[in-house]
Amino acid sequence: MHHLPRLRSLSLLNLKLKSTHQLKQAHAQLITNGLKSTSIYGKLIQQCCALSDPESTSLYAHLVFKHFDEPNLFLLNTLIRCTQPKDSIFLFANWVSKASLCFDDFTYKFVLGACARLPSIPTLVVGREVHARIVKEGIISNILVQTTLVHCYASNKDLDSARKVFDEMTERTSVTWNAMITGYSSHRESARDALLLFRDMLDCDSGVKPTDTTTVCVLAAASQLGVLETGACVHGYVEKAMPAPDGDVFMGTGLVDMYSKCGSVDSALTIFKRMKQRNVLTWTAMATGLAIHGKGSEALELLDVMKAHGTNPNEVTFTSLLAACCHVGLVEEGLHLFHMMKTKFGVTPHMQHYGCIVDLLSRSGHLNEAYDFIIAMPVEPDAVLWRSLLSACKVHGNVAMGEKVGRKLLHIQLTQSSADGTPKSEDYVALSNIYAYAEKWDAVEMVREEMKVMGIENKAGSSSVQTTSNHALDGL
């Protein structure tokens, strides 16, 4: 009979705990019944991190780990894997400084995964330091560690380092190929490399085949480059190699996006109508494709159809559509779309939506309307909006408006930089250029004198990156 409480305690951990209260109850029962194995406490830490309040439950998970009798690598690895990326990186750095545990391949895999999920300059520095450690410790030949290292570098935009690790691997899985191809396809300047690497993958005799993820990323690369023939070839491969591609919403969305951006909106519509499932991204891709090709009315009509099918457009939908209207100069459609956001679809505009309208009006020469739009905004406009209008003033040769906007921008900059020190030079230079364009040399000299008085130098900025873990983590 004395085994029953223990069994109840264990069965609790096999359930999905839904609150911190249930979590603490389970923990208390484990303590009461003397259950303190690493596997059981590993499950408890996993349950902590799976709850909906990551901040408080992550703290509790750390307390569970800290109160275990002896430092335990299994529990440390579990905690690094399950907590938020920032917490994982700090935890790893803390145990590096203690030097009381010998890390294994799982430790490095999990911390590199955390660096990949939180891309930034500091996490890239941490990733490089982990790379150096695994080379020194001889773990670099582990395929899981190598693959995660590729993912870490690619997510942090260090594609050269990612490719170097990739090329040095003697064995690769589809996950490895996907990590490298995804890294390339995420940046337009390297999209061609994604296509070339996909070709290498098809030619490779290792038996590794492209997955759905691979082909979706390759379609994204073709979209960015606008290479219809290549995109159509990938589509042909999908039709032959993948079972029931019409039923895959992500694949279908990728094809709609690719054909739309490569200039074949009719093909995009054919794919769209053939799809058995559609999500908000599918509808967004199709509506944006119509707008890009000047079919603004059809794009707006598709939003109504979308809503009728039970899918509501979201912030991303309107950002994409407004950007498309801006790209092709659909002023009336863009303004109508912006008005419908709140009134018809209940989506509150954010700064990026306001920015699209300012850009739309500015590009089309409606500078006064753009200025009035910014002034009437219910939220405080940021400097980016004013810079967009200032740039348009130069393009359209409107010096009077340019001066008014420039002065607004300088006021914002002075206000924002009061706590940071000397203001930047870019906005002063932009205003000076407008005066120079109109050959108002006295005004140019006035701006330059103003820069001298403010102690502003017209020079490119520079930055430096610390190369130690402690300094790197300061930027997280």
Tab-separated table of C-alpha atoms in Angstrom:
chain	number	residue	atom	x	y	z
A	1	MET	CA	0.000	0.000	0.000
A	2	HIS	CA	2.896	2.381	0.711
A	3	HIS	CA	3.701	2.338	-3.013
A	4	LEU	CA	0.375	3.987	-3.949
A	5	PRO	CA	1.358	7.590	-3.055
A	6	ARG	CA	4.517	7.174	-5.102
A	7	LEU	CA	2.525	5.873	-8.052
A	8	ARG	CA	0.146	8.827	-7.772
A	9	SER	CA	3.113	11.219	-7.749
A	10	LEU	CA	4.563	9.632	-10.864
A	11	SER	CA	1.201	9.586	-12.631
A	12	LEU	CA	0.871	13.330	-12.002
A	13	LEU	CA	3.992	13.957	-14.065
A	14	ASN	CA	2.583	11.916	-16.943
A	15	LEU	CA	-0.362	14.315	-17.135
A	16	LYS	CA	-0.165	17.760	-18.709
A	17	LEU	CA	-0.083	20.143	-15.750
A	18	LYS	CA	-2.106	23.272	-16.486
A	19	SER	CA	-1.095	25.678	-13.717
A	20	THR	CA	1.741	26.622	-11.393
A	21	HIS	CA	-0.448	25.431	-8.499
A	22	GLN	CA	-0.679	21.907	-9.974
A	23	LEU	CA	3.046	22.000	-10.643
A	24	LYS	CA	3.850	22.822	-7.023
A	25	GLN	CA	1.458	20.106	-5.833
A	26	ALA	CA	3.287	17.540	-7.955
A	27	HIS	CA	6.648	18.787	-6.695
A	28	ALA	CA	5.482	18.598	-3.068
A	29	GLN	CA	4.304	15.017	-3.537
A	30	LEU	CA	7.661	14.052	-5.030
A	31	ILE	CA	9.459	15.491	-1.994
A	32	THR	CA	7.016	13.912	0.491
A	33	ASN	CA	7.430	10.480	-1.069
A	34	GLY	CA	11.192	10.702	-1.347
A	35	LEU	CA	11.254	10.546	-5.147
A	36	LYS	CA	14.396	12.296	-6.332
A	37	SER	CA	15.710	10.572	-9.442
A	38	THR	CA	17.105	12.674	-12.279
A	39	SER	CA	14.578	11.323	-14.794
A	40	ILE	CA	11.635	12.275	-12.564
A	41	TYR	CA	12.980	15.764	-11.914
A	42	GLY	CA	13.783	16.113	-15.595
A	43	LYS	CA	10.081	15.553	-16.290
A	44	LEU	CA	9.197	18.124	-13.631
A	45	ILE	CA	11.454	20.726	-15.269
A	46	GLN	CA	9.889	19.966	-18.670
A	47	GLN	CA	6.424	20.459	-17.176
A	48	CYS	CA	7.558	23.781	-15.646
A	49	CYS	CA	8.721	25.140	-18.973
A	50	ALA	CA	5.628	23.933	-20.846
A	51	LEU	CA	3.234	26.137	-18.871
A	52	SER	CA	1.818	29.315	-20.403
A	53	ASP	CA	3.613	31.766	-18.077
A	54	PRO	CA	7.240	31.341	-19.168
A	55	GLU	CA	8.700	33.951	-16.819
A	56	SER	CA	7.434	32.595	-13.490
A	57	THR	CA	7.583	28.923	-14.459
A	58	SER	CA	11.119	29.312	-15.817
A	59	LEU	CA	12.136	30.756	-12.441
A	60	TYR	CA	10.512	27.795	-10.681
A	61	ALA	CA	12.309	25.376	-13.014
A	62	HIS	CA	15.614	26.998	-12.055
A	63	LEU	CA	14.734	26.595	-8.357
A	64	VAL	CA	13.951	22.899	-8.874
A	65	PHE	CA	17.326	22.450	-10.541
A	66	LYS	CA	19.212	24.506	-7.940
A	67	HIS	CA	17.839	22.511	-4.982
A	68	PHE	CA	18.914	19.159	-6.389
A	69	ASP	CA	21.633	17.720	-4.124
A	70	GLU	CA	24.471	17.405	-6.625
A	71	PRO	CA	25.166	19.279	-9.895
A	72	ASN	CA	23.634	17.078	-12.558
A	73	LEU	CA	24.372	17.300	-16.278
A	74	PHE	CA	21.127	15.606	-17.330
A	75	LEU	CA	19.044	18.172	-15.440
A	76	LEU	CA	21.224	21.039	-16.677
A	77	ASN	CA	20.743	19.886	-20.269
A	78	THR	CA	16.994	19.562	-19.702
A	79	LEU	CA	16.832	23.086	-18.299
A	80	ILE	CA	18.899	24.557	-21.161
A	81	ARG	CA	16.685	22.789	-23.702
A	82	CYS	CA	13.347	23.750	-22.163
A	83	THR	CA	13.738	27.336	-20.931
A	84	GLN	CA	13.576	30.568	-22.923
A	85	PRO	CA	16.616	31.120	-25.204
A	86	LYS	CA	17.993	34.043	-23.204
A	87	ASP	CA	17.750	32.077	-19.941
A	88	SER	CA	19.393	29.060	-21.580
A	89	ILE	CA	22.375	31.114	-22.745
A	90	PHE	CA	22.868	32.788	-19.356
A	91	LEU	CA	22.569	29.426	-17.592
A	92	PHE	CA	25.202	27.897	-19.858
A	93	ALA	CA	27.550	30.865	-19.367
A	94	ASN	CA	27.118	30.579	-15.600
A	95	TRP	CA	28.123	26.917	-15.588
A	96	VAL	CA	31.059	27.610	-17.893
A	97	SER	CA	32.398	30.010	-15.265
A	98	LYS	CA	31.877	27.438	-12.479
A	99	ALA	CA	33.800	24.745	-14.395
A	100	SER	CA	32.242	22.087	-12.141
A	101	LEU	CA	30.535	20.041	-14.861
A	102	CYS	CA	31.900	18.483	-18.039
A	103	PHE	CA	29.490	19.315	-20.850
A	104	ASP	CA	28.464	16.769	-23.470
A	105	ASP	CA	27.198	16.977	-27.045
A	106	PHE	CA	23.611	17.527	-25.850
A	107	THR	CA	24.665	20.591	-23.833
A	108	TYR	CA	26.254	22.188	-26.880
A	109	LYS	CA	23.398	21.212	-29.169
A	110	PHE	CA	20.824	22.800	-26.853
A	111	VAL	CA	22.744	26.042	-26.245
A	112	LEU	CA	23.431	26.433	-29.979
A	113	GLY	CA	19.720	25.904	-30.571
A	114	ALA	CA	19.005	28.708	-28.094
A	115	CYS	CA	21.411	30.990	-29.983
A	116	ALA	CA	19.597	30.134	-33.225
A	117	ARG	CA	16.202	31.018	-31.722
A	118	LEU	CA	17.438	34.405	-30.458
A	119	PRO	CA	19.520	35.808	-33.340
A	120	SER	CA	21.628	38.856	-32.475
A	121	ILE	CA	25.251	39.953	-32.411
A	122	PRO	CA	25.711	38.783	-28.788
A	123	THR	CA	24.277	35.327	-29.506
A	124	LEU	CA	26.467	35.031	-32.602
A	125	VAL	CA	29.487	35.710	-30.371
A	126	VAL	CA	28.306	33.020	-27.938
A	127	GLY	CA	27.778	30.624	-30.861
A	128	ARG	CA	31.342	31.188	-32.034
A	129	GLU	CA	32.686	30.547	-28.552
A	130	VAL	CA	30.678	27.319	-28.287
A	131	HIS	CA	32.056	26.344	-31.703
A	132	ALA	CA	35.600	26.833	-30.395
A	133	ARG	CA	34.833	24.683	-27.335
A	134	ILE	CA	33.409	21.780	-29.294
A	135	VAL	CA	36.398	21.791	-31.652
A	136	LYS	CA	38.753	21.786	-28.664
A	137	GLU	CA	36.812	18.976	-26.955
A	138	GLY	CA	36.556	16.851	-30.101
A	139	ILE	CA	32.747	16.923	-30.323
A	140	ILE	CA	32.730	18.671	-33.705
A	141	SER	CA	32.272	15.385	-35.572
A	142	ASN	CA	28.847	14.815	-33.958
A	143	ILE	CA	26.299	15.275	-36.753
A	144	LEU	CA	23.599	16.694	-34.449
A	145	VAL	CA	25.997	19.291	-33.027
A	146	GLN	CA	27.268	20.182	-36.503
A	147	THR	CA	23.744	20.585	-37.859
A	148	THR	CA	22.710	22.822	-34.955
A	149	LEU	CA	25.895	24.845	-35.467
A	150	VAL	CA	24.951	25.399	-39.120
A	151	HIS	CA	21.477	26.462	-37.964
A	152	CYS	CA	22.969	28.819	-35.347
A	153	TYR	CA	25.263	30.561	-37.829
A	154	ALA	CA	22.591	30.740	-40.548
A	155	SER	CA	19.966	32.188	-38.175
A	156	ASN	CA	22.484	34.810	-37.061
A	157	LYS	CA	23.205	35.776	-40.700
A	158	ASP	CA	26.791	34.476	-40.663
A	159	LEU	CA	26.257	32.444	-43.808
A	160	ASP	CA	29.965	32.075	-44.592
A	161	SER	CA	30.617	30.342	-41.262
A	162	ALA	CA	27.481	28.228	-41.688
A	163	ARG	CA	28.632	27.103	-45.129
A	164	LYS	CA	32.149	26.351	-43.855
A	165	VAL	CA	30.741	24.009	-41.193
A	166	PHE	CA	28.344	22.517	-43.758
A	167	ASP	CA	31.139	21.819	-46.259
A	168	GLU	CA	33.340	20.221	-43.590
A	169	MET	CA	30.650	17.696	-42.635
A	170	THR	CA	31.279	14.148	-43.851
A	171	GLU	CA	27.637	13.203	-43.348
A	172	ARG	CA	24.501	15.325	-43.640
A	173	THR	CA	20.831	14.733	-42.931
A	174	SER	CA	17.877	16.473	-44.552
A	175	VAL	CA	17.789	18.727	-41.464
A	176	THR	CA	21.365	19.830	-42.219
A	177	TRP	CA	20.533	20.660	-45.838
A	178	ASN	CA	17.367	22.467	-44.731
A	179	ALA	CA	19.273	24.590	-42.203
A	180	MET	CA	21.703	25.800	-44.864
A	181	ILE	CA	19.102	26.300	-47.598
A	182	THR	CA	16.794	28.129	-45.161
A	183	GLY	CA	19.660	30.420	-44.196
A	184	TYR	CA	20.328	31.289	-47.830
A	185	SER	CA	16.669	31.738	-48.772
A	186	SER	CA	16.090	34.135	-45.857
A	187	HIS	CA	18.213	36.824	-47.548
A	188	ARG	CA	17.664	38.063	-51.080
A	189	GLU	CA	21.376	38.545	-51.727
A	190	SER	CA	21.993	34.842	-51.085
A	191	ALA	CA	18.786	33.454	-52.625
A	192	ARG	CA	20.722	32.231	-55.678
A	193	ASP	CA	22.937	30.172	-53.355
A	194	ALA	CA	19.796	28.484	-52.006
A	195	LEU	CA	18.860	27.392	-55.532
A	196	LEU	CA	22.381	26.153	-56.284
A	197	LEU	CA	22.525	24.200	-53.032
A	198	PHE	CA	19.138	22.645	-53.774
A	199	ARG	CA	20.527	21.464	-57.107
A	200	ASP	CA	23.521	19.966	-55.267
A	201	MET	CA	21.133	18.198	-52.908
A	202	LEU	CA	19.261	16.625	-55.822
A	203	ASP	CA	22.565	15.516	-57.391
A	204	CYS	CA	23.956	14.159	-54.116
A	205	ASP	CA	24.268	10.352	-54.009
A	206	SER	CA	23.952	10.107	-50.214
A	207	GLY	CA	20.284	9.181	-50.447
A	208	VAL	CA	19.079	12.306	-48.620
A	209	LYS	CA	15.921	13.635	-50.265
A	210	PRO	CA	14.377	17.119	-50.054
A	211	THR	CA	11.519	17.497	-47.597
A	212	ASP	CA	8.516	19.811	-47.638
A	213	THR	CA	10.599	22.357	-45.718
A	214	THR	CA	13.326	22.225	-48.364
A	215	THR	CA	11.032	22.895	-51.282
A	216	VAL	CA	9.102	25.673	-49.502
A	217	CYS	CA	12.415	27.454	-48.820
A	218	VAL	CA	13.560	26.976	-52.420
A	219	LEU	CA	10.261	28.395	-53.678
A	220	ALA	CA	10.841	31.413	-51.413
A	221	ALA	CA	14.295	31.875	-52.969
A	222	ALA	CA	12.818	31.713	-56.480
A	223	SER	CA	10.186	34.275	-55.406
A	224	GLN	CA	12.832	36.707	-54.202
A	225	LEU	CA	14.780	36.432	-57.445
A	226	GLY	CA	11.691	36.484	-59.673
A	227	VAL	CA	12.928	33.471	-61.663
A	228	LEU	CA	9.726	31.953	-63.020
A	229	GLU	CA	11.377	29.138	-64.984
A	230	THR	CA	13.288	27.906	-61.942
A	231	GLY	CA	10.199	28.173	-59.747
A	232	ALA	CA	8.183	26.190	-62.292
A	233	CYS	CA	10.887	23.488	-62.311
A	234	VAL	CA	10.662	23.229	-58.529
A	235	HIS	CA	6.876	22.984	-58.893
A	236	GLY	CA	7.363	20.130	-61.349
A	237	TYR	CA	9.613	18.344	-58.876
A	238	VAL	CA	7.006	18.801	-56.137
A	239	GLU	CA	4.261	17.317	-58.319
A	240	LYS	CA	6.369	14.228	-59.040
A	241	ALA	CA	8.115	13.643	-55.727
A	242	MET	CA	5.624	14.734	-53.075
A	243	PRO	CA	2.399	12.866	-52.346
A	244	ALA	CA	-0.743	15.020	-52.653
A	245	PRO	CA	0.901	18.483	-52.753
A	246	ASP	CA	-2.569	20.051	-53.114
A	247	GLY	CA	-3.299	19.017	-49.535
A	248	ASP	CA	-0.211	20.723	-48.093
A	249	VAL	CA	-1.191	24.267	-47.136
A	250	PHE	CA	2.415	25.427	-46.716
A	251	MET	CA	3.516	24.045	-50.067
A	252	GLY	CA	0.467	25.508	-51.781
A	253	THR	CA	1.065	28.902	-50.177
A	254	GLY	CA	4.703	28.803	-51.300
A	255	LEU	CA	3.620	28.090	-54.878
A	256	VAL	CA	1.007	30.877	-54.850
A	257	ASP	CA	3.608	33.307	-53.527
A	258	MET	CA	6.243	32.210	-56.038
A	259	TYR	CA	4.007	32.454	-59.117
A	260	SER	CA	2.598	35.809	-57.948
A	261	LYS	CA	6.012	37.367	-57.420
A	262	CYS	CA	7.441	35.856	-60.589
A	263	GLY	CA	4.776	37.514	-62.751
A	264	SER	CA	2.380	34.630	-63.380
A	265	VAL	CA	-0.671	35.624	-61.372
A	266	ASP	CA	-2.918	33.323	-63.441
A	267	SER	CA	-0.830	30.305	-62.402
A	268	ALA	CA	-1.018	31.512	-58.802
A	269	LEU	CA	-4.813	31.675	-59.054
A	270	THR	CA	-4.941	28.162	-60.516
A	271	ILE	CA	-2.932	26.780	-57.590
A	272	PHE	CA	-4.968	28.827	-55.114
A	273	LYS	CA	-8.318	27.529	-56.394
A	274	ARG	CA	-7.020	23.954	-56.435
A	275	MET	CA	-5.891	23.989	-52.809
A	276	LYS	CA	-7.974	21.914	-50.410
A	277	GLN	CA	-6.853	23.934	-47.399
A	278	ARG	CA	-5.948	27.604	-47.059
A	279	ASN	CA	-4.702	29.591	-44.088
A	280	VAL	CA	-4.356	33.346	-43.578
A	281	LEU	CA	-0.941	33.323	-45.278
A	282	THR	CA	-2.417	31.656	-48.374
A	283	TRP	CA	-5.127	34.302	-48.727
A	284	THR	CA	-2.581	37.036	-48.041
A	285	ALA	CA	-0.202	35.724	-50.712
A	286	MET	CA	-2.980	35.575	-53.321
A	287	ALA	CA	-4.428	38.989	-52.501
A	288	THR	CA	-0.946	40.528	-52.512
A	289	GLY	CA	-0.207	38.890	-55.854
A	290	LEU	CA	-3.311	40.467	-57.351
A	291	ALA	CA	-2.376	43.884	-55.944
A	292	ILE	CA	1.213	43.620	-57.232
A	293	HIS	CA	-0.150	43.111	-60.738
A	294	GLY	CA	-2.394	46.174	-60.546
A	295	LYS	CA	-5.559	44.210	-59.762
A	296	GLY	CA	-6.413	46.257	-56.668
A	297	SER	CA	-10.172	45.798	-56.938
A	298	GLU	CA	-9.827	42.016	-57.211
A	299	ALA	CA	-7.508	42.008	-54.186
A	300	LEU	CA	-10.078	43.901	-52.109
A	301	GLU	CA	-12.845	41.558	-53.270
A	302	LEU	CA	-10.725	38.577	-52.239
A	303	LEU	CA	-10.622	39.904	-48.670
A	304	ASP	CA	-14.423	39.671	-48.555
A	305	VAL	CA	-14.287	36.114	-49.906
A	306	MET	CA	-11.603	35.338	-47.337
A	307	LYS	CA	-13.821	36.543	-44.502
A	308	ALA	CA	-16.802	34.635	-45.898
A	309	HIS	CA	-14.703	31.450	-45.756
A	310	GLY	CA	-14.080	32.002	-42.053
A	311	THR	CA	-10.544	33.409	-42.208
A	312	ASN	CA	-10.021	36.966	-41.027
A	313	PRO	CA	-7.165	39.056	-42.433
A	314	ASN	CA	-4.568	40.040	-39.839
A	315	GLU	CA	-1.909	42.728	-39.423
A	316	VAL	CA	0.471	40.907	-41.763
A	317	THR	CA	-2.223	40.708	-44.452
A	318	PHE	CA	-2.708	44.473	-44.441
A	319	THR	CA	1.009	45.231	-44.261
A	320	SER	CA	1.609	43.052	-47.309
A	321	LEU	CA	-1.327	44.472	-49.269
A	322	LEU	CA	-0.532	48.097	-48.444
A	323	ALA	CA	3.097	47.550	-49.431
A	324	ALA	CA	1.906	46.054	-52.733
A	325	CYS	CA	-0.374	49.050	-53.368
A	326	CYS	CA	2.575	51.323	-52.651
A	327	HIS	CA	4.804	49.345	-55.016
A	328	VAL	CA	2.488	49.771	-57.999
A	329	GLY	CA	0.973	53.159	-57.062
A	330	LEU	CA	-2.590	52.077	-56.259
A	331	VAL	CA	-3.371	55.187	-54.212
A	332	GLU	CA	-7.173	54.960	-54.029
A	333	GLU	CA	-7.141	51.231	-53.340
A	334	GLY	CA	-4.480	51.639	-50.658
A	335	LEU	CA	-6.407	54.391	-48.865
A	336	HIS	CA	-9.625	52.382	-49.068
A	337	LEU	CA	-7.835	49.321	-47.717
A	338	PHE	CA	-6.412	51.299	-44.809
A	339	HIS	CA	-9.871	52.650	-43.960
A	340	MET	CA	-11.377	49.131	-44.041
A	341	MET	CA	-8.765	47.726	-41.671
A	342	LYS	CA	-10.464	49.062	-38.560
A	343	THR	CA	-14.008	49.749	-39.722
A	344	LYS	CA	-14.699	46.478	-41.531
A	345	PHE	CA	-12.139	43.942	-40.327
A	346	GLY	CA	-11.414	45.213	-36.822
A	347	VAL	CA	-7.628	45.315	-37.258
A	348	THR	CA	-5.977	48.242	-35.465
A	349	PRO	CA	-3.340	49.965	-37.632
A	350	HIS	CA	0.237	49.925	-36.341
A	351	MET	CA	3.235	52.023	-37.298
A	352	GLN	CA	4.105	49.850	-40.302
A	353	HIS	CA	0.605	50.396	-41.741
A	354	TYR	CA	0.836	54.163	-41.269
A	355	GLY	CA	4.272	53.998	-42.863
A	356	CYS	CA	2.867	52.266	-45.954
A	357	ILE	CA	0.269	55.021	-46.428
A	358	VAL	CA	2.846	57.785	-45.997
A	359	ASP	CA	5.087	56.030	-48.511
A	360	LEU	CA	2.148	55.506	-50.897
A	361	LEU	CA	1.133	59.181	-50.815
A	362	SER	CA	4.712	60.451	-50.899
A	363	ARG	CA	5.780	58.356	-53.877
A	364	SER	CA	2.763	59.464	-55.876
A	365	GLY	CA	3.518	63.138	-55.208
A	366	HIS	CA	0.683	63.779	-52.740
A	367	LEU	CA	3.048	65.445	-50.286
A	368	ASN	CA	0.509	67.721	-48.584
A	369	GLU	CA	-1.837	64.782	-48.054
A	370	ALA	CA	1.028	62.725	-46.626
A	371	TYR	CA	1.929	65.552	-44.234
A	372	ASP	CA	-1.687	65.969	-43.102
A	373	PHE	CA	-1.988	62.190	-42.672
A	374	ILE	CA	1.031	62.110	-40.343
A	375	ILE	CA	-0.197	65.099	-38.324
A	376	ALA	CA	-3.630	63.460	-37.880
A	377	MET	CA	-2.247	60.113	-36.675
A	378	PRO	CA	-3.708	58.993	-33.318
A	379	VAL	CA	-0.266	57.707	-32.289
A	380	GLU	CA	3.033	59.573	-32.157
A	381	PRO	CA	4.697	59.242	-35.592
A	382	ASP	CA	8.245	57.946	-35.552
A	383	ALA	CA	11.217	59.426	-37.390
A	384	VAL	CA	10.977	56.823	-40.175
A	385	LEU	CA	7.681	58.293	-41.403
A	386	TRP	CA	9.092	61.808	-41.535
A	387	ARG	CA	12.218	60.560	-43.328
A	388	SER	CA	10.058	58.870	-45.952
A	389	LEU	CA	8.249	62.148	-46.605
A	390	LEU	CA	11.501	64.144	-46.542
A	391	SER	CA	13.000	61.846	-49.170
A	392	ALA	CA	9.917	62.319	-51.362
A	393	CYS	CA	10.212	66.103	-50.988
A	394	LYS	CA	13.663	65.910	-52.550
A	395	VAL	CA	12.467	63.610	-55.358
A	396	HIS	CA	9.566	65.935	-56.202
A	397	GLY	CA	11.567	69.136	-55.663
A	398	ASN	CA	9.243	70.528	-53.003
A	399	VAL	CA	11.678	72.630	-50.978
A	400	ALA	CA	9.055	74.376	-48.825
A	401	MET	CA	7.553	71.099	-47.661
A	402	GLY	CA	11.025	69.600	-47.324
A	403	GLU	CA	12.072	72.384	-44.961
A	404	LYS	CA	8.932	71.977	-42.859
A	405	VAL	CA	9.360	68.205	-42.644
A	406	GLY	CA	13.099	68.478	-42.052
A	407	ARG	CA	12.588	70.793	-39.096
A	408	LYS	CA	9.986	68.402	-37.642
A	409	LEU	CA	12.446	65.553	-38.013
A	410	LEU	CA	15.287	67.474	-36.377
A	411	HIS	CA	13.025	68.330	-33.446
A	412	ILE	CA	12.201	64.631	-32.969
A	413	GLN	CA	15.852	63.709	-33.197
A	414	LEU	CA	16.932	66.336	-30.672
A	415	THR	CA	14.231	65.161	-28.267
A	416	GLN	CA	15.164	61.487	-28.623
A	417	SER	CA	18.910	62.077	-28.458
A	418	SER	CA	18.861	64.331	-25.390
A	419	ALA	CA	19.491	61.325	-23.177
A	420	ASP	CA	21.928	59.664	-25.573
A	421	GLY	CA	24.295	62.577	-26.260
A	422	THR	CA	25.069	64.111	-29.644
A	423	PRO	CA	22.365	63.774	-32.352
A	424	LYS	CA	23.138	61.893	-35.566
A	425	SER	CA	24.009	63.700	-38.761
A	426	GLU	CA	21.823	61.942	-41.356
A	427	ASP	CA	18.730	64.130	-41.032
A	428	TYR	CA	20.743	67.356	-41.088
A	429	VAL	CA	22.487	66.157	-44.237
A	430	ALA	CA	19.142	65.247	-45.849
A	431	LEU	CA	17.772	68.733	-45.178
A	432	SER	CA	21.003	70.287	-46.452
A	433	ASN	CA	20.720	68.223	-49.654
A	434	ILE	CA	17.204	69.516	-50.295
A	435	TYR	CA	18.461	73.093	-50.024
A	436	ALA	CA	21.415	72.253	-52.280
A	437	TYR	CA	19.090	70.652	-54.846
A	438	ALA	CA	17.173	73.971	-54.980
A	439	GLU	CA	20.486	75.909	-55.065
A	440	LYS	CA	19.637	77.692	-51.806
A	441	TRP	CA	23.254	77.910	-50.693
A	442	ASP	CA	22.631	80.289	-47.814
A	443	ALA	CA	20.266	77.737	-46.308
A	444	VAL	CA	22.848	74.973	-46.879
A	445	GLU	CA	25.429	77.003	-44.983
A	446	MET	CA	22.919	77.662	-42.205
A	447	VAL	CA	22.341	73.919	-41.694
A	448	ARG	CA	26.087	73.256	-41.665
A	449	GLU	CA	26.624	75.970	-39.067
A	450	GLU	CA	23.830	74.431	-37.011
A	451	MET	CA	25.639	71.102	-37.149
A	452	LYS	CA	28.839	72.722	-35.913
A	453	VAL	CA	27.046	74.417	-33.026
A	454	MET	CA	25.456	71.078	-32.045
A	455	GLY	CA	28.795	69.313	-32.303
A	456	ILE	CA	27.532	67.002	-35.055
A	457	GLU	CA	30.057	65.451	-37.423
A	458	ASN	CA	29.093	64.114	-40.832
A	459	LYS	CA	30.865	60.789	-40.718
A	460	ALA	CA	29.978	57.124	-40.900
A	461	GLY	CA	29.439	55.400	-37.580
A	462	SER	CA	31.466	52.509	-36.346
A	463	SER	CA	30.863	49.727	-33.892
A	464	SER	CA	32.835	47.094	-32.118
A	465	VAL	CA	31.927	43.690	-30.727
A	466	GLN	CA	33.354	42.252	-27.536
A	467	THR	CA	34.691	38.733	-27.897
A	468	THR	CA	34.162	37.280	-24.449
A	469	SER	CA	31.036	35.568	-23.192
A	470	ASN	CA	30.447	37.944	-20.285
A	471	HIS	CA	30.585	41.052	-22.481
A	472	ALA	CA	28.607	39.365	-25.258
A	473	LEU	CA	25.796	38.518	-22.873
A	474	ASP	CA	25.501	42.171	-21.819
A	475	GLY	CA	23.809	42.875	-25.148
A	476	LEU	CA	21.061	40.298	-24.728
